[in-house]
PDB file of C-alpha atoms in Angstrom:
ATOM      1  CA  MET A1246     -19.524   3.418  10.209  1.00 63.00           C
ATOM      2  CA  GLN A1247     -20.216   5.623   7.157  1.00 75.00           C
ATOM      3  CA  ILE A1248     -17.846   5.640   4.408  1.00 83.00           C
ATOM      4  CA  ASN A1249     -17.269   8.917   2.869  1.00 84.00           C
ATOM      5  CA  SER A1250     -13.729   8.675   1.746  1.00 89.00           C
ATOM      6  CA  ALA A1251     -10.808   5.933   0.789  1.00 93.00           C
ATOM      7  CA  LYS A1252      -9.250   7.650   4.195  1.00 94.00           C
ATOM      8  CA  ASP A1253     -12.235   5.884   5.504  1.00 94.00           C
ATOM      9  CA  LEU A1254     -11.302   2.227   4.707  1.00 96.00           C
ATOM     10  CA  LYS A1255      -9.362   0.167   7.346  1.00 97.00           C
ATOM     11  CA  VAL A1256      -7.139  -1.015   4.131  1.00 97.00           C
ATOM     12  CA  TYR A1257      -5.932   2.779   3.891  1.00 97.00           C
ATOM     13  CA  LYS A1258      -5.311   3.010   6.980  1.00 98.00           C
ATOM     14  CA  ALA A1259      -2.984   0.152   7.328  1.00 98.00           C
ATOM     15  CA  ALA A1260      -1.090   0.618   3.638  1.00 98.00           C
ATOM     16  CA  PHE A1261      -0.956   4.669   5.209  1.00 98.00           C
ATOM     17  CA  GLU A1262       0.711   2.883   8.238  1.00 98.00           C
ATOM     18  CA  LEU A1263       3.200   1.063   6.466  1.00 98.00           C
ATOM     19  CA  ALA A1264       3.650   3.479   4.028  1.00 98.00           C
ATOM     20  CA  MET A1265       4.773   5.705   6.816  1.00 98.00           C
ATOM     21  CA  GLN A1266       6.319   2.568   8.906  1.00 98.00           C
ATOM     22  CA  VAL A1267       8.696   2.792   5.575  1.00 98.00           C
ATOM     23  CA  PHE A1268       9.344   5.626   5.146  1.00 98.00           C
ATOM     24  CA  HIS A1269      11.027   5.879   8.585  1.00 98.00           C
ATOM     25  CA  LEU A1270      13.343   2.717   8.285  1.00 97.00           C
ATOM     26  CA  THR A1271      14.730   4.152   5.644  1.00 97.00           C
ATOM     27  CA  LYS A1272      15.914   7.465   6.794  1.00 96.00           C
ATOM     28  CA  THR A1273      18.472   4.861   7.721  1.00 96.00           C
ATOM     29  CA  PHE A1274      19.604   2.916   4.023  1.00 97.00           C
ATOM     30  CA  PRO A1275      23.341   4.259   2.873  1.00 96.00           C
ATOM     31  CA  PRO A1276      23.152   7.254   1.242  1.00 95.00           C
ATOM     32  CA  GLU A1277      24.468   4.779  -2.150  1.00 95.00           C
ATOM     33  CA  GLU A1278      20.313   3.621  -1.787  1.00 94.00           C
ATOM     34  CA  LYS A1279      19.419   6.685  -2.603  1.00 92.00           C
ATOM     35  CA  PHE A1280      18.345   6.902  -5.773  1.00 90.00           C
ATOM     36  CA  ALA A1281      17.991   2.721  -5.736  1.00 95.00           C
ATOM     37  CA  LEU A1282      16.540   0.438  -2.397  1.00 97.00           C
ATOM     38  CA  THR A1283      15.392   3.697  -0.729  1.00 97.00           C
ATOM     39  CA  SER A1284      13.114   5.694  -3.127  1.00 97.00           C
ATOM     40  CA  GLN A1285      11.726   2.569  -5.032  1.00 97.00           C
ATOM     41  CA  ILE A1286      10.468   1.350  -1.542  1.00 98.00           C
ATOM     42  CA  ARG A1287       8.777   4.428  -0.936  1.00 98.00           C
ATOM     43  CA  ARG A1288       7.242   4.788  -3.260  1.00 98.00           C
ATOM     44  CA  SER A1289       5.823   1.119  -4.095  1.00 98.00           C
ATOM     45  CA  SER A1290       4.550   1.714  -0.683  1.00 98.00           C
ATOM     46  CA  ARG A1291       2.897   5.255  -1.367  1.00 98.00           C
ATOM     47  CA  SER A1292       1.660   3.820  -3.815  1.00 98.00           C
ATOM     48  CA  VAL A1293      -0.931   1.857  -2.151  1.00 98.00           C
ATOM     49  CA  CYS A1294      -2.579   5.099  -0.785  1.00 98.00           C
ATOM     50  CA  LEU A1295      -2.863   6.950  -3.826  1.00 97.00           C
ATOM     51  CA  ASN A1296      -4.392   4.373  -6.314  1.00 97.00           C
ATOM     52  CA  LEU A1297      -7.316   3.228  -3.514  1.00 97.00           C
ATOM     53  CA  ARG A1298      -7.742   7.041  -3.361  1.00 96.00           C
ATOM     54  CA  GLU A1299      -8.203   6.819  -7.333  1.00 96.00           C
ATOM     55  CA  ALA A1300      -9.439   3.500  -7.222  1.00 96.00           C
ATOM     56  CA  TRP A1301     -12.350   5.392  -4.485  1.00 95.00           C
ATOM     57  CA  ALA A1302     -12.981   8.537  -6.875  1.00 94.00           C
ATOM     58  CA  LYS A1303     -13.615   5.323 -10.325  1.00 93.00           C
ATOM     59  CA  ARG A1304     -16.278   2.866  -8.445  1.00 92.00           C
ATOM     60  CA  ARG A1305     -18.184   3.966 -10.384  1.00 93.00           C
ATOM     61  CA  TYR A1306     -17.181   2.078 -12.854  1.00 94.00           C
ATOM     62  CA  GLU A1307     -16.601  -1.323 -11.853  1.00 96.00           C
ATOM     63  CA  ALA A1308     -13.922  -2.248 -14.253  1.00 96.00           C
ATOM     64  CA  HIS A1309     -11.904   0.733 -13.306  1.00 96.00           C
ATOM     65  CA  PHE A1310     -12.360  -0.017  -9.994  1.00 96.00           C
ATOM     66  CA  ILE A1311     -10.890  -3.416  -9.941  1.00 97.00           C
ATOM     67  CA  SER A1312      -8.444  -1.885 -12.304  1.00 97.00           C
ATOM     68  CA  LYS A1313      -6.662   0.259  -9.846  1.00 97.00           C
ATOM     69  CA  LEU A1314      -7.063  -2.566  -7.035  1.00 98.00           C
ATOM     70  CA  THR A1315      -5.186  -3.958  -8.849  1.00 98.00           C
ATOM     71  CA  ASP A1316      -2.104  -1.874  -9.854  1.00 98.00           C
ATOM     72  CA  CYS A1317      -2.796  -0.997  -5.416  1.00 98.00           C
ATOM     73  CA  ASP A1318      -2.120  -5.231  -4.804  1.00 98.00           C
ATOM     74  CA  GLY A1319       0.752  -5.339  -7.393  1.00 98.00           C
ATOM     75  CA  GLU A1320       3.073  -2.107  -5.487  1.00 98.00           C
ATOM     76  CA  ASN A1321       2.170  -3.899  -2.250  1.00 98.00           C
ATOM     77  CA  SER A1322       3.946  -7.273  -3.912  1.00 98.00           C
ATOM     78  CA  GLU A1323       6.302  -5.045  -4.840  1.00 98.00           C
ATOM     79  CA  THR A1324       6.646  -2.991  -1.232  1.00 98.00           C
ATOM     80  CA  ASP A1325       7.440  -6.593  -0.029  1.00 98.00           C
ATOM     81  CA  SER A1326       9.927  -7.654  -2.442  1.00 98.00           C
ATOM     82  CA  SER A1327      11.629  -4.653  -1.528  1.00 98.00           C
ATOM     83  CA  LEU A1328      11.628  -5.354   2.486  1.00 98.00           C
ATOM     84  CA  ASP A1329      13.369  -8.585   1.224  1.00 98.00           C
ATOM     85  CA  PHE A1330      15.985  -7.303   0.144  1.00 98.00           C
ATOM     86  CA  ALA A1331      16.329  -4.756   3.140  1.00 98.00           C
ATOM     87  CA  ARG A1332      16.557  -6.974   5.252  1.00 98.00           C
ATOM     88  CA  ASP A1333      18.912 -10.125   3.057  1.00 98.00           C
ATOM     89  CA  CYS A1334      21.455  -6.476   2.995  1.00 97.00           C
ATOM     90  CA  LYS A1335      20.348  -5.887   6.658  1.00 97.00           C
ATOM     91  CA  TYR A1336      19.335  -2.403   6.290  1.00 97.00           C
ATOM     92  CA  ILE A1337      16.211  -3.917   8.590  1.00 97.00           C
ATOM     93  CA  THR A1338      16.258  -6.621  10.963  1.00 97.00           C
ATOM     94  CA  PRO A1339      14.665  -9.800  10.676  1.00 98.00           C
ATOM     95  CA  ASP A1340      11.924  -8.206  13.504  1.00 98.00           C
ATOM     96  CA  GLN A1341      11.788  -5.398  11.669  1.00 98.00           C
ATOM     97  CA  HIS A1342      11.379  -7.388   8.565  1.00 98.00           C
ATOM     98  CA  THR A1343       8.780  -9.668   9.886  1.00 98.00           C
ATOM     99  CA  LYS A1344       6.646  -6.521  10.857  1.00 98.00           C
ATOM    100  CA  LEU A1345       6.496  -5.489   8.163  1.00 98.00           C
ATOM    101  CA  VAL A1346       5.058  -7.961   5.761  1.00 98.00           C
ATOM    102  CA  ALA A1347       2.832  -9.255   7.886  1.00 98.00           C
ATOM    103  CA  LEU A1348       0.912  -5.448   7.500  1.00 98.00           C
ATOM    104  CA  CYS A1349       1.248  -5.992   3.477  1.00 98.00           C
ATOM    105  CA  GLU A1350      -0.049  -9.594   3.437  1.00 98.00           C
ATOM    106  CA  GLU A1351      -2.878  -8.076   6.088  1.00 98.00           C
ATOM    107  CA  VAL A1352      -3.315  -5.020   3.270  1.00 98.00           C
ATOM    108  CA  GLY A1353      -3.512  -7.120   0.501  1.00 98.00           C
ATOM    109  CA  ARG A1354      -5.906  -9.621   1.840  1.00 98.00           C
ATOM    110  CA  MET A1355      -7.719  -6.844   2.605  1.00 98.00           C
ATOM    111  CA  LEU A1356      -7.197  -5.857  -1.265  1.00 98.00           C
ATOM    112  CA  GLY A1357      -8.149  -9.191  -2.353  1.00 98.00           C
ATOM    113  CA  GLY A1358     -11.253  -8.932  -0.770  1.00 97.00           C
ATOM    114  CA  MET A1359     -12.044  -5.586  -2.419  1.00 96.00           C
ATOM    115  CA  ILE A1360     -11.110  -7.542  -5.731  1.00 97.00           C
ATOM    116  CA  LYS A1361     -13.522 -10.256  -5.179  1.00 97.00           C
ATOM    117  CA  ASN A1362     -16.627  -8.216  -4.240  1.00 95.00           C
ATOM    118  CA  PRO A1363     -16.438  -4.604  -5.226  1.00 95.00           C
ATOM    119  CA  GLY A1364     -20.062  -4.128  -5.610  1.00 92.00           C
ATOM    120  CA  THR A1365     -20.113  -3.156  -1.699  1.00 90.00           C
ATOM    121  CA  PHE A1366     -18.333  -0.685  -2.680  1.00 92.00           C
ATOM    122  CA  LEU A1367     -19.255   0.622  -6.141  1.00 91.00           C
ATOM    123  CA  MET A1368     -20.978   3.709  -6.343  1.00 85.00           C
ATOM    124  CA  SER A1369     -25.316   3.103  -7.285  1.00 73.00           C
ATOM    125  CA  SER A1370     -25.757   4.207 -11.211  1.00 55.00           C
ATOM    126  CA  ARG A1371     -28.954   5.847 -10.236  1.00 45.00           C
TER     127      ARG A1371
END
C-alpha cells in the first residue's frame, strides 16, 4: 500500500480511534472536570495525530521527523496517565481503562518503531 499522507499510516488510524474514543467517554465526566482532566486528556490524545501530521510534513529532515515523533510519544504517554486518573476517579470502568490503555500501548509501539527506523518514512533528497 502506498502511503500518500500521514492519515494512511496505521499508527495515525489507531491514534485517531483512541482520540475519538476518549472524546466520547469524556462526555460523561463530571462538569467540574471540564477545564481539568476532560480538557487535558482530549488535548493529549488529539495531539498524537496532530504531531504525526507535522512529523509527516517534516520527513525530509530526519532530526525534525524524529523530534515530532518523540512529541507524539510524549502526548500518548500523557494520555495513558490521564486514563489512570480517570479510572481511579471512577469516571471510566476498569474494562474501558484496559481497552484504552491497550490502544495507547499499540500506538506507542508503532511510534517507537518509527523512531528507531525513520529511514523507511523519510523523503529522498533528490
